[in-house]
XYZ file of C-alpha atoms in Angstrom:
202
model
C 0.000 0.000 0.000
C 2.992 2.354 0.002
C 4.327 4.280 -2.985
C 8.112 3.939 -2.946
C 10.872 4.685 -5.460
C 14.621 4.121 -5.180
C 17.649 5.439 -7.069
C 21.388 4.874 -6.656
C 23.310 7.980 -7.776
C 26.601 6.465 -6.584
C 27.764 2.943 -5.784
C 29.868 2.292 -2.703
C 32.439 -0.486 -2.477
C 34.738 -1.485 0.380
C 37.045 0.081 1.520
C 36.283 3.533 0.041
C 32.517 3.398 0.488
C 30.776 6.584 -0.597
C 27.685 4.938 -2.008
C 24.458 6.909 -2.131
C 20.873 5.679 -2.172
C 17.903 7.983 -2.614
C 14.420 6.917 -1.532
C 11.028 8.541 -2.105
C 8.315 7.305 0.258
C 4.835 8.780 0.051
C 2.556 8.875 3.113
C 0.283 5.842 3.012
C -1.890 3.556 5.064
C -0.162 0.188 4.991
C -2.292 -2.809 4.068
C -1.929 -6.451 5.142
C -0.624 -8.864 2.533
C -1.196 -12.565 1.819
C 0.990 -14.521 -0.596
C 1.514 -18.255 -0.170
C 2.194 -19.315 -3.755
C 4.482 -18.126 -6.491
C 3.192 -17.295 -9.970
C 4.801 -18.269 -13.258
C 8.244 -16.841 -13.907
C 7.924 -13.760 -16.126
C 11.597 -12.872 -16.501
C 15.028 -12.884 -14.898
C 16.877 -9.566 -15.075
C 20.674 -9.759 -15.023
C 22.496 -6.508 -14.230
C 26.291 -6.703 -14.261
C 28.237 -3.596 -13.398
C 31.594 -2.134 -12.534
C 32.833 1.060 -10.940
C 36.180 2.395 -12.147
C 37.169 -0.988 -13.536
C 37.460 -2.377 -17.069
C 34.188 -3.009 -18.914
C 35.255 -6.561 -19.754
C 34.851 -7.494 -16.087
C 31.155 -6.616 -16.276
C 30.933 -8.602 -19.524
C 32.434 -11.665 -17.823
C 29.977 -11.368 -14.928
C 27.105 -11.082 -17.404
C 28.240 -13.893 -19.668
C 28.778 -16.347 -16.824
C 25.363 -15.631 -15.295
C 23.623 -15.995 -18.657
C 25.509 -19.224 -19.415
C 24.570 -20.786 -16.057
C 20.909 -19.811 -16.369
C 20.761 -21.222 -19.903
C 22.239 -24.513 -18.671
C 19.416 -24.724 -16.130
C 16.748 -24.104 -18.770
C 15.976 -20.476 -17.894
C 17.742 -18.882 -20.874
C 14.576 -17.737 -22.660
C 13.482 -15.708 -19.611
C 16.720 -13.721 -19.247
C 17.061 -9.980 -19.919
C 20.555 -8.512 -19.620
C 22.053 -5.117 -18.827
C 25.657 -4.047 -18.223
C 26.352 -0.781 -16.435
C 29.195 1.435 -15.291
C 28.472 3.024 -11.916
C 29.745 6.321 -10.583
C 31.700 5.652 -7.397
C 34.553 7.059 -5.292
C 36.159 3.609 -5.329
C 36.440 0.496 -7.410
C 34.174 -2.505 -7.459
C 32.099 -4.981 -9.415
C 28.776 -6.670 -8.772
C 26.079 -8.696 -10.450
C 22.404 -8.660 -9.536
C 19.754 -11.182 -10.561
C 16.059 -10.355 -10.161
C 13.396 -13.000 -10.694
C 9.951 -11.579 -11.457
C 6.929 -13.849 -11.076
C 3.366 -13.160 -12.167
C 1.424 -11.461 -9.398
C 4.253 -11.731 -6.877
C 7.113 -9.682 -5.472
C 10.497 -9.621 -7.221
C 13.251 -11.768 -5.722
C 16.740 -10.244 -5.869
C 20.153 -11.831 -5.420
C 23.448 -9.930 -5.524
C 27.101 -10.954 -5.433
C 29.946 -8.463 -5.041
C 33.441 -8.840 -6.421
C 36.570 -9.020 -4.303
C 40.211 -8.481 -5.149
C 41.580 -11.749 -6.510
C 38.163 -13.400 -6.944
C 37.400 -14.273 -10.595
C 34.321 -12.605 -12.083
C 32.956 -16.029 -12.970
C 33.000 -17.106 -9.328
C 31.172 -13.936 -8.315
C 28.457 -14.626 -10.899
C 28.205 -18.234 -9.718
C 27.426 -17.062 -6.165
C 24.439 -14.991 -7.311
C 23.184 -17.685 -9.696
C 23.446 -20.381 -7.007
C 21.263 -18.301 -4.663
C 18.694 -17.679 -7.389
C 18.540 -21.357 -8.353
C 18.136 -22.290 -4.687
C 15.124 -19.937 -4.532
C 13.602 -21.257 -7.765
C 13.926 -24.846 -6.518
C 11.299 -24.154 -3.815
C 8.071 -23.651 -5.820
C 5.938 -22.711 -2.817
C 8.291 -20.032 -1.493
C 6.602 -16.749 -2.454
C 9.288 -14.545 -0.883
C 13.065 -14.824 -1.162
C 15.270 -15.162 1.968
C 16.618 -11.597 1.756
C 13.214 -9.911 1.477
C 11.488 -12.155 4.035
C 12.802 -10.296 7.084
C 12.647 -6.834 5.461
C 8.896 -6.836 4.809
C 8.078 -7.867 8.381
C 8.117 -4.336 9.832
C 5.699 -2.707 7.353
C 3.367 -5.707 7.692
C 3.544 -5.435 11.484
C 2.518 -1.770 11.157
C -0.399 -2.630 8.865
C -3.801 -3.399 10.343
C -4.954 -6.938 9.689
C -3.501 -10.402 9.258
C -0.621 -11.032 6.840
C 0.665 -14.417 5.711
C 3.514 -15.267 3.355
C 5.678 -18.251 2.547
C 9.461 -18.048 2.301
C 11.829 -20.223 0.310
C 14.184 -20.443 3.285
C 13.891 -19.424 6.935
C 17.074 -17.599 7.944
C 18.475 -16.387 11.237
C 17.899 -12.826 10.003
C 14.176 -13.574 9.728
C 14.009 -15.116 13.194
C 15.948 -12.210 14.717
C 13.879 -9.521 13.024
C 10.648 -11.178 14.175
C 11.915 -11.211 17.763
C 13.043 -7.577 17.555
C 9.702 -6.340 16.198
C 7.818 -8.291 18.872
C 9.848 -6.428 21.520
C 8.597 -3.046 20.249
C 5.139 -3.727 18.821
C 2.164 -5.555 20.256
C 1.844 -7.924 17.299
C 1.898 -11.680 17.199
C 4.482 -12.826 14.658
C 4.903 -16.537 14.039
C 7.653 -18.066 11.937
C 6.621 -21.592 11.052
C 9.380 -23.824 9.747
C 10.367 -27.403 9.214
C 12.817 -29.016 11.612
C 16.366 -27.823 10.971
C 17.902 -24.601 9.756
C 17.626 -22.798 6.411
C 14.465 -24.600 5.283
C 11.224 -23.321 3.707
C 8.622 -21.848 6.008
C 5.656 -19.552 6.533
C 5.333 -16.210 8.339
C 2.096 -15.104 10.002
C 1.539 -11.587 11.351
C -1.695 -11.743 13.368
């Protein structure tokens, strides 16, 4: 129920930092949200970028991600973009966003490190995406699962969503919100760590 827009005028990479993120958030009455299934995959966006590094590094990130996704049968859904970011420092990253019909986007990012091949960086992001896609009933990705808890806890009404993997971040955020807000938040999960689950905000 909130109107939000984001822009990144400058990227920040360790150790220089200096990244900048701009957010526009309009006043809104937050609404509860229910999503327990994932729609058909509409597309996978691949964005490979560098800051103050050679363009061929971004091309290697892009090519490796596209190659891996094609091997897994997702090649026809891929849309690709390479970018050069403004930044005080140097860095490289690749982001993969899976968009499903009627559902929230699922984003996975891997950041380059000195001495780490671009192909290995791309593999990290692709592995996370494939892990998410392998759980058909997980409507929300592991990174977003804990982030959407606070706005849903502030919304009036019951929210329910499934997650592809229950993480310690999700458990911790649920406990933190419970300490400040009078909301019942339940994280239902199978026995063991890092398994699919369901979140209920009552």
